[in-house]
Each structure stands twice: as structure tokens, then as C-alpha cells.
mmCIF file of C-alpha atoms in Angstrom:
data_model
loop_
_atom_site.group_PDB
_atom_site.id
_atom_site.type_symbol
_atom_site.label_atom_id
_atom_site.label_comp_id
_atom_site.label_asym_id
_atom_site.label_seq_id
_atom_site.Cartn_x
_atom_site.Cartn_y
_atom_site.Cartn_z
ATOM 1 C CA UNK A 555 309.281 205.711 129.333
ATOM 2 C CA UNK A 556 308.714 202.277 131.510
ATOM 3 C CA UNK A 557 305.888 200.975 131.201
ATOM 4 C CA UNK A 558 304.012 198.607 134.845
ATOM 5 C CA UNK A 559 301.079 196.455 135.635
ATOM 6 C CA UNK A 560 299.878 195.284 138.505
ATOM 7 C CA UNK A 561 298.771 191.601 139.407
ATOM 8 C CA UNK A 562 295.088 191.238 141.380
ATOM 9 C CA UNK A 563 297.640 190.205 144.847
ATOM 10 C CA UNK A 564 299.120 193.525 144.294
ATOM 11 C CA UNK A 565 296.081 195.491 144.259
ATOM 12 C CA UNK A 566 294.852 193.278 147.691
ATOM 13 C CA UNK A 567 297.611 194.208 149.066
ATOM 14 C CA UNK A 568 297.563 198.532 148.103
ATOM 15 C CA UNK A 569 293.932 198.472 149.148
ATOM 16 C CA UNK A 570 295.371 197.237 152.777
ATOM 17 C CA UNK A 571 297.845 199.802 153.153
ATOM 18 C CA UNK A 572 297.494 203.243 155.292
ATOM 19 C CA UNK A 573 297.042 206.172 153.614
ATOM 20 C CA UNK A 574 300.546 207.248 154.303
ATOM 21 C CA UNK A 575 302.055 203.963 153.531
ATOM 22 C CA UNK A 576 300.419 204.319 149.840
ATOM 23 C CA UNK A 577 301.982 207.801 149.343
ATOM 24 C CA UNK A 578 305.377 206.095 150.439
ATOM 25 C CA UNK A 579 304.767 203.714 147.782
ATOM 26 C CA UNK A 580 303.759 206.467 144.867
ATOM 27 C CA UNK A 581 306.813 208.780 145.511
ATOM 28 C CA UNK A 582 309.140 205.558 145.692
ATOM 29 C CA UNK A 583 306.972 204.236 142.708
ATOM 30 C CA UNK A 584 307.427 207.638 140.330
ATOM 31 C CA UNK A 585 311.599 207.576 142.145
ATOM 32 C CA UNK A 586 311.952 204.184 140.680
ATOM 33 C CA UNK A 587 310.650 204.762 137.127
ATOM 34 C CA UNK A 588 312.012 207.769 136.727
ATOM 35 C CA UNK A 589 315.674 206.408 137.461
ATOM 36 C CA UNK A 590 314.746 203.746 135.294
ATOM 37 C CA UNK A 591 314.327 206.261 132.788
ATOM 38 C CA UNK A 592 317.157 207.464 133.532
ATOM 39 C CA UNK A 593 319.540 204.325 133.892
ATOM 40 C CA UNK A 594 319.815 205.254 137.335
ATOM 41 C CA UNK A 595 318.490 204.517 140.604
ATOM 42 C CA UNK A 596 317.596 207.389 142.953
ATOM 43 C CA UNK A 597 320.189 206.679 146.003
ATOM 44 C CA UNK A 598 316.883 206.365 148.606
ATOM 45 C CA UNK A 599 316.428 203.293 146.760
ATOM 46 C CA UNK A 600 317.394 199.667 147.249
ATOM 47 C CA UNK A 601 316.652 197.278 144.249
ATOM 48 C CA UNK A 602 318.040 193.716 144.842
ATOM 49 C CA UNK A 603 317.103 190.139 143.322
ATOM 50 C CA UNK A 604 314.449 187.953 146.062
ATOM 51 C CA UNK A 605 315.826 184.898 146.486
ATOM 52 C CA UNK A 606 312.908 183.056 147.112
ATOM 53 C CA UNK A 607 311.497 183.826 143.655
ATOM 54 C CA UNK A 608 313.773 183.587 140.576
ATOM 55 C CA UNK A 609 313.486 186.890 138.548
ATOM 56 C CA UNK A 610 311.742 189.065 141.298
ATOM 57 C CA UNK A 611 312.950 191.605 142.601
ATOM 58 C CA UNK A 612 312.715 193.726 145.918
ATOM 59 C CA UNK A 613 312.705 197.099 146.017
ATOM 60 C CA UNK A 614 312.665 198.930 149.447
ATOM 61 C CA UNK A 615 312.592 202.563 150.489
ATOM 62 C CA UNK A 616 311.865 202.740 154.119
ATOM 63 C CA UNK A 617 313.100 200.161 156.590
ATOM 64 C CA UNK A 618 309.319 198.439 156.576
ATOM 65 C CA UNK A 619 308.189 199.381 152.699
ATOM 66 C CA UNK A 620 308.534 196.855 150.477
ATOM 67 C CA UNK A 621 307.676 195.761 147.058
ATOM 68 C CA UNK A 622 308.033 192.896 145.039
ATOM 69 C CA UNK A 623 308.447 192.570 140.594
ATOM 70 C CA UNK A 624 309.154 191.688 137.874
ATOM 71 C CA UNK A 625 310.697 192.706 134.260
ATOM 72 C CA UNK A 626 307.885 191.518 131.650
ATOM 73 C CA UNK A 627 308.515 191.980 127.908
ATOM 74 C CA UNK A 628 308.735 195.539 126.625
ATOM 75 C CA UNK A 629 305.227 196.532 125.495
ATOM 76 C CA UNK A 630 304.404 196.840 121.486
ATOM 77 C CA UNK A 631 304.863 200.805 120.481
ATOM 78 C CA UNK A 632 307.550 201.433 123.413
ATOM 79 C CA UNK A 633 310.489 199.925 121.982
ATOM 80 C CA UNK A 634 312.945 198.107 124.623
ATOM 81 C CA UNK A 635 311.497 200.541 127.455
ATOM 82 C CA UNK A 636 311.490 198.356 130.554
ATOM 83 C CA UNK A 637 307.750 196.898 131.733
ATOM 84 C CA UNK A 638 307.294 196.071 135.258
ATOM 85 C CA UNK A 639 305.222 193.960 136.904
ATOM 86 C CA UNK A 640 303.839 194.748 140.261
ATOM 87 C CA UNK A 641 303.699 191.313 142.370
ATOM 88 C CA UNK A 642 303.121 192.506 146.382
ATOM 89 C CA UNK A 643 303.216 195.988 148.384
ATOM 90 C CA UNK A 644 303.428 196.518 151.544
ATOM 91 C CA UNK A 645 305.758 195.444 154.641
ATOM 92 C CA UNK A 646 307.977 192.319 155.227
ATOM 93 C CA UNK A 647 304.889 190.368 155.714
ATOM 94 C CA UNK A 648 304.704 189.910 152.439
ATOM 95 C CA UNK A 649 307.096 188.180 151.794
ATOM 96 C CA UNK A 650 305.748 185.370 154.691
ATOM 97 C CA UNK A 651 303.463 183.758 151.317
#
């Protein structure tokens, strides 16, 4: 099963969202790990490399909800299960830093 973190920007960021822009997040969220899981990608989701980072990533699931992250190493005791990293939540301002 993947394993996540989140970075202290990430957090600032949930804390800021709506109510209903967090649940967007956790169904997308539990969507993305479990096609991870899976080796594949529920369709609702779009998963694409963010340029102005190397090795981020953007995932998207509504036409404003975005988040960005990372692949970190797999965690000791989960063998090569993918670990993300968390980096920003929210809308396309985020990615304005």
C-alpha cells in the first residue's frame, strides 16, 4: 500500500481550504492511492509532470483543485510501495509561489 507525507506548506495550505474543497481533496486523495495500488489511475484523475519544478507532479480533479508532489523513497518495511510527498493543495494559486 503507498505510503504519503505532507510538508508544513501543505498543511498551510489544507487548513485554508473550505470544508468542501478538503473533502474534494480526501476522495481524490484515497482515488489516487488506491489506483496507485492498483497501477492505475481512476479516469477522474489527471496526473502530469509541473514544469516549473523538476520531479513534481500535478494532480487535478476538478477544474480549480489542485495538488502538487512528489515520489520520495519507498519507506523501510513497505518494500518498493510508492511514498508520496504532499508539496501544496488547493487552487491554481498555488502554483503563483
Amino acid at each position: 500500500m503507498p505510503t504519503y507525507e505532507a510538508v508544513a506548506r501543505f498543511w498551510a495550505d489544507y487548513r485554508r481550504l473550505r470544508p468542501e474543497q478538503r473533502a474534494a481533496f480526501l476522495r481524490a486523495r484515497t482515488l489516487f492511492v488506491g489506483g496507485l495500488a492498483e497501477g492505475a489511475l481512476h479516469p477522474s484523475l489527471r496526473v502530469k509532470g509541473f514544469k516549473l519544478r523538476p520531479g513534481a507532479f500535478e494532480l487535478s480533479w476538478t477544474p480549480d483543485g489542485r495538488a502538487l508532489f512528489t515520489y520520495g523513497s519507498p519507506l523501510p518495511g513497505h518494500g518498493t510501495d510508492p511514498h508520496v510527498i504532499w508539496l501544496r493543495v488547493g487552487t491554481h494559486d498555488i502554483f503563483r509561489v
